[in-house]
XYZ file of C-alpha atoms in Angstrom:
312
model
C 50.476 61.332 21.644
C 51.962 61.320 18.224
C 48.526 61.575 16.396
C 47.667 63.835 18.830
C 50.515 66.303 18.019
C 49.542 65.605 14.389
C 45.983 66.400 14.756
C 46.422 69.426 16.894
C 49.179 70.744 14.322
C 46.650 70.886 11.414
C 43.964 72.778 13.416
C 42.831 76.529 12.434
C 43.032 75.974 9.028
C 47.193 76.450 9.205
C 49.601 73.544 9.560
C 52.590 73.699 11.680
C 55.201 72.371 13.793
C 53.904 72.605 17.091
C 57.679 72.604 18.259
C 58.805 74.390 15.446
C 55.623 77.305 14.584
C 57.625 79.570 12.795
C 59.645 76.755 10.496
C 58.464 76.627 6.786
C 57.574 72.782 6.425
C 58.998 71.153 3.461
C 56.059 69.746 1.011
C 57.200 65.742 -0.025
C 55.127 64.983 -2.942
C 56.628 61.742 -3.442
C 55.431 59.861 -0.189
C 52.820 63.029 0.218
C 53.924 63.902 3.486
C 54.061 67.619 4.946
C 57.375 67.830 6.932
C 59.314 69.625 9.820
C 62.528 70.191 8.552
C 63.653 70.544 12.033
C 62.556 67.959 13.513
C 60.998 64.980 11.001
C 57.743 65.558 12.445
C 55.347 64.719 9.615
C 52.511 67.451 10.180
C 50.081 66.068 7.109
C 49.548 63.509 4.445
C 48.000 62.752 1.236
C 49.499 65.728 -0.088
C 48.122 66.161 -3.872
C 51.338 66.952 -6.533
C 49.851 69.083 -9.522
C 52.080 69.055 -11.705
C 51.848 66.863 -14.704
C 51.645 63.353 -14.658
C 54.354 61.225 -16.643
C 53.389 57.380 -16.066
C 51.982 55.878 -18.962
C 49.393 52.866 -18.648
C 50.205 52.066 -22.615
C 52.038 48.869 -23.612
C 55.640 49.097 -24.138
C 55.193 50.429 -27.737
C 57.030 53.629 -27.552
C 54.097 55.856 -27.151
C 54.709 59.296 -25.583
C 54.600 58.510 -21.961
C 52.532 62.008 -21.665
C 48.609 61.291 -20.316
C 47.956 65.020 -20.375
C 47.722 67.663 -23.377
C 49.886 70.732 -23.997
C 48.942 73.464 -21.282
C 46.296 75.493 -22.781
C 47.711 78.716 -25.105
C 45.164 81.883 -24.367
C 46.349 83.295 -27.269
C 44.628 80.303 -29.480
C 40.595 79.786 -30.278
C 40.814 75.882 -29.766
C 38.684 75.100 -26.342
C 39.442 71.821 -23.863
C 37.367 69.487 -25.934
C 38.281 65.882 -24.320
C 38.105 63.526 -27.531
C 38.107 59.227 -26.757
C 38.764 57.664 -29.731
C 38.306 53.707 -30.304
C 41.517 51.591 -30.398
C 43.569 50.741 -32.907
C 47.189 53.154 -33.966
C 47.262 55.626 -31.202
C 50.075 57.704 -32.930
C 47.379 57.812 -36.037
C 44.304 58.295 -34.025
C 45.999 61.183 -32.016
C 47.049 62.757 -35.151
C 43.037 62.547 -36.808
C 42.340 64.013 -33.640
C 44.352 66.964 -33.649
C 43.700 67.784 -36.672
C 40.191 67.370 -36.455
C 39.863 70.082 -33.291
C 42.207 72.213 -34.325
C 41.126 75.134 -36.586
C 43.507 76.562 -39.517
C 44.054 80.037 -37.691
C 45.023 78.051 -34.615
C 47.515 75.710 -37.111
C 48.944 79.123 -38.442
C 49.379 80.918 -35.165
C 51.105 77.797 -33.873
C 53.532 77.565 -36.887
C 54.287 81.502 -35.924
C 54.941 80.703 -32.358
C 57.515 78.503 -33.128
C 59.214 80.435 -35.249
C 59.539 83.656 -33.000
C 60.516 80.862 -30.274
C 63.115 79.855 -32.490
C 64.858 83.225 -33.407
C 64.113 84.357 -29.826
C 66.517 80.947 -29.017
C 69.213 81.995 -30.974
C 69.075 86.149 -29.653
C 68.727 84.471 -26.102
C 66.051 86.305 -25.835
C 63.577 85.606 -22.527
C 60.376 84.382 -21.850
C 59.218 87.961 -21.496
C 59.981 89.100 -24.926
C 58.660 85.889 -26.733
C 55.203 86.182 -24.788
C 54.776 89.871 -26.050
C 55.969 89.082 -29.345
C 53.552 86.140 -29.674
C 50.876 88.721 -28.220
C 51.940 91.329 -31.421
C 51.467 88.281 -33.822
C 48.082 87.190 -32.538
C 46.918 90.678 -32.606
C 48.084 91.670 -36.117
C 46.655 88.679 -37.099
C 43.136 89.714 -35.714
C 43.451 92.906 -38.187
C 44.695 90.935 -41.109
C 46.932 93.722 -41.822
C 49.668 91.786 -43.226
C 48.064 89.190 -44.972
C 49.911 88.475 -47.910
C 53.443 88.716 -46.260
C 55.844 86.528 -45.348
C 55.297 84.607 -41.620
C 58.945 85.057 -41.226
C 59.047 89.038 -41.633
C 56.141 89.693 -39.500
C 57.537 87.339 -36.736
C 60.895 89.075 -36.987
C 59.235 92.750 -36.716
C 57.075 91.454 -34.022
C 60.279 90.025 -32.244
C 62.046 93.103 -33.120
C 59.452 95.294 -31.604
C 58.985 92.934 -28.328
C 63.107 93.165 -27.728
C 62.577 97.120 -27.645
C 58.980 97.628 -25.031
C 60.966 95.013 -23.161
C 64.321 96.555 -22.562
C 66.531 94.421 -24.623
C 67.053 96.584 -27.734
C 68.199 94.429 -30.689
C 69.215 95.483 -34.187
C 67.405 95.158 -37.181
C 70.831 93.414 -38.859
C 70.873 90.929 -35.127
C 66.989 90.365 -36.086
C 68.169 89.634 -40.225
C 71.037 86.932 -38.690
C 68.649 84.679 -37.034
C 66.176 84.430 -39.823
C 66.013 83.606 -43.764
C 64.186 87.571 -44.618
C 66.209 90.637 -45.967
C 65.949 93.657 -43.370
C 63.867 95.713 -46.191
C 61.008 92.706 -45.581
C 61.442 93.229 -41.906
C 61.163 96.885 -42.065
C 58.225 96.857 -44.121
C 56.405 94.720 -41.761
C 57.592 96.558 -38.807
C 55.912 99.635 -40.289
C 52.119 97.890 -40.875
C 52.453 96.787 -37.207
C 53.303 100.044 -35.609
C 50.570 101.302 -37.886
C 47.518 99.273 -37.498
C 48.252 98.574 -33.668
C 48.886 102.233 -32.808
C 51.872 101.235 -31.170
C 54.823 102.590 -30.760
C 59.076 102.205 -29.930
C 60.797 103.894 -28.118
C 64.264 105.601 -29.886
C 67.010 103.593 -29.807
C 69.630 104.780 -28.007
C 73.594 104.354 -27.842
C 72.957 103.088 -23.978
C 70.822 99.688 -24.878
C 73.607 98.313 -26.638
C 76.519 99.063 -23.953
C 76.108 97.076 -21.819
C 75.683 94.369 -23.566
C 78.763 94.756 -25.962
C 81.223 95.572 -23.450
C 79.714 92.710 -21.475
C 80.306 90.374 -24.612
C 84.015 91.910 -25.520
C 84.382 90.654 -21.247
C 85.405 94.876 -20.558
C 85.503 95.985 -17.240
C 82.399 98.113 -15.323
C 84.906 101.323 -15.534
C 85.360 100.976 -19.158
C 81.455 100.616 -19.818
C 80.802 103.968 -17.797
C 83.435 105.191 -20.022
C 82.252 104.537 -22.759
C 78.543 105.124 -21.956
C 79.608 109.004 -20.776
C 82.100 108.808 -24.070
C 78.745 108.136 -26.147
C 76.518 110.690 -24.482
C 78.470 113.480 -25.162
C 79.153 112.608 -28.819
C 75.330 112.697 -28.930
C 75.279 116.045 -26.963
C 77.709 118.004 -28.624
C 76.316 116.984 -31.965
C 79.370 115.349 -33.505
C 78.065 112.444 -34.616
C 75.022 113.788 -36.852
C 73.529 110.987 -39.066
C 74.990 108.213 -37.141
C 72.870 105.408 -36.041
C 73.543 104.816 -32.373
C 74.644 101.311 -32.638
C 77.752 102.610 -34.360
C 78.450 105.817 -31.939
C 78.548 102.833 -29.450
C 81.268 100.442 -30.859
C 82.879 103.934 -31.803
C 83.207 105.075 -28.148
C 83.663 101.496 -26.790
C 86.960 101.587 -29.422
C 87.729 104.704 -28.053
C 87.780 104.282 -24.531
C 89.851 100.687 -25.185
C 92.313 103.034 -26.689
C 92.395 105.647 -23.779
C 92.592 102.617 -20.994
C 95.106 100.865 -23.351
C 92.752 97.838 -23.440
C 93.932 95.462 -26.259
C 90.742 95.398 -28.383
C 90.943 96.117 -31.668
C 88.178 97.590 -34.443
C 87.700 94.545 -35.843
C 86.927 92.569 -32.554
C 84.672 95.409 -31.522
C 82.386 95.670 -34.984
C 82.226 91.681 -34.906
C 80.354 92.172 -31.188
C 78.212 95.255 -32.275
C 77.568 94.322 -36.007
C 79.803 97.158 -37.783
C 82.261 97.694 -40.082
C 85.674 97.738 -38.850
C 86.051 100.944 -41.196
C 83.135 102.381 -40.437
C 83.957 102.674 -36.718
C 87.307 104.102 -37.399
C 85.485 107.004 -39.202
C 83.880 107.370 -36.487
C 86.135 107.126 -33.811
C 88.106 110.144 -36.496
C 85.060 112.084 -35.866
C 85.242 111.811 -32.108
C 88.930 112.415 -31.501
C 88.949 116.274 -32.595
C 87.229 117.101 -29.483
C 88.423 114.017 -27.037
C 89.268 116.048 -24.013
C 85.587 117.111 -24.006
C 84.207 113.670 -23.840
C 85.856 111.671 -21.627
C 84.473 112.226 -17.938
C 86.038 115.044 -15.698
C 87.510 112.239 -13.311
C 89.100 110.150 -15.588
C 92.637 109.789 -15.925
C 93.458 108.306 -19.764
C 96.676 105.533 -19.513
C 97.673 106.827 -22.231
C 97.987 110.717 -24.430
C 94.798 110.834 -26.152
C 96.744 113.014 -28.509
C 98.969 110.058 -29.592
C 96.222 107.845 -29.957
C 95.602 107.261 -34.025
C 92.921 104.649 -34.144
C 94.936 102.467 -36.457
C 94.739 99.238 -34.538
């Protein structure tokens, strides 16, 4: 009756519980079993796991326990040439091999990889960002447009320019802390790629950095809004002129921790946002002239914005 049950539950193509139909069964790839979590009822076998298989059939020489190869990169020219090489020093052998089917581009656009991967590490940036940025590099390297410069530059620009089509804006002076180039190198390199991919970025704005510095100086929702409305209407009413918008940000996030009578001072702020602790309080002196226009209509300050002096 049991195989029966079995057999019946595996018919049209579907398995199923027949007690349980509408019960997702739970997939054990260890014993290959198909299960009803309900019940136990094991509704098929021989289940195959594809992932990647770890047990090595090497002697215990400390050889990488791996029996596959990397997953295949579309973004390099190498094909899925299987090579068997003779015995003797696997580690050897495996390097002769590699290096044998592997072309110099491919060596090169590997090296690249890992370096965005590595400044995209330290700007936590996600998978998202580092795919299109690796897509940028392997295209500007099709044009050869900026042969001759450094790796490091044109991964940074590339990085810099995936942060921005993705939504998470970064700096140019974030981009120069997680790598060994000057921002003039960047910038340089940022320009060829815009130009010879007919790409573009969109303009940065005070709002792609709010959120994330008031998230990393741990403010409140309210004071974000605050300071997002705070930033707007500098923009608006054209007080800020010649400003880049990362500092009208840490200028209005200073300024709304002053109206709220949140203890965060200048210098706390500029270390988050990457400013000077003077130049945001020439800013902030710029903004404070014509405070009551800023600040939302519904907001109630905790404390006289015509008391506060920006000297903290």
């Amino acid at each position: 009756q049991w195989y029966q049950r079995r057999v019946r539950a595996s018919t049209w193509g579907r398995q199923f519980c027949p007690a349980h139909p509408n019960v997702p069964l739970v997939e054990d790839y260890r014993a290959g079993d198909t299960v009803c979590p309900e019940c136990g009822l094991v509704v098929g076998d021989r289940v195959i796991d594809v992932g990647s298989e770890w047990r090595t059939f090497a002697d215990d020489t400390g050889d990488d326990p791996s029996r596959v190869g990397a997953a295949e990169n579309p973004l390099l020219s190498g094909d899925l040439t299987t090579s068997i090489l003779s015995t003797g020093n696997n580690y050897e052998m495996q390097r002769l091999s590699n290096r044998i089917l592997s072309s110099g581009n491919d060596r090169a656009l590997v090296q690249a990889f890992g370096e965005i991967r590595l400044m995209a590490n330290r700007l936590n940036a996600s998978q998202a960002i580092v795919d299109r940025a690796n897509t940028l590099f392997k295209n500007m390297t099709d044009t050869k447009a900026l042969r001759g410069r450094s790796t490091e530059a044109n991964c940074a620009a590339c990085l810099y320019i995936a942060c921005n089509q993705e939504g998470a804006t970064r700096t140019f002076k974030e981009i120069c802390a997680v790598c060994t180039v000057s921002k003039k190198q960047i910038g340089k390199s940022f320009k060829l790629i815009l130009r010879a991919l007919n790409t573009s970025v969109e303009i940065i704005k005070t709002g792609d950095f709010m959120s994330r510095f008031c998230s990393n100086l741990e403010l409140e929702l309210k004071a974000q809004i605050i300071a997002t409305a705070v930033a707007r209407q500098a923009v608006d009413l054209d007080i800020v002129a010649g400003k880049v918008p990362v500092t009208v940000a840490a200028a209005a996030i200073y300024f709304t921790c002053l109206a709220m009578d949140i203890d965060k001072s200048a210098k706390e702020i500029g270390d988050v946002a990457g400013v000077a602790e003077t130049t945001i309080k020439q800013t902030f002196r710029a903004l404070h002239p014509s405070r009551d226009k800023q600040i939302p209509p519904d907001f109630v300050p905790k404390v006289n914005l015509d008391n506060i002096s920006g000297t903290k």
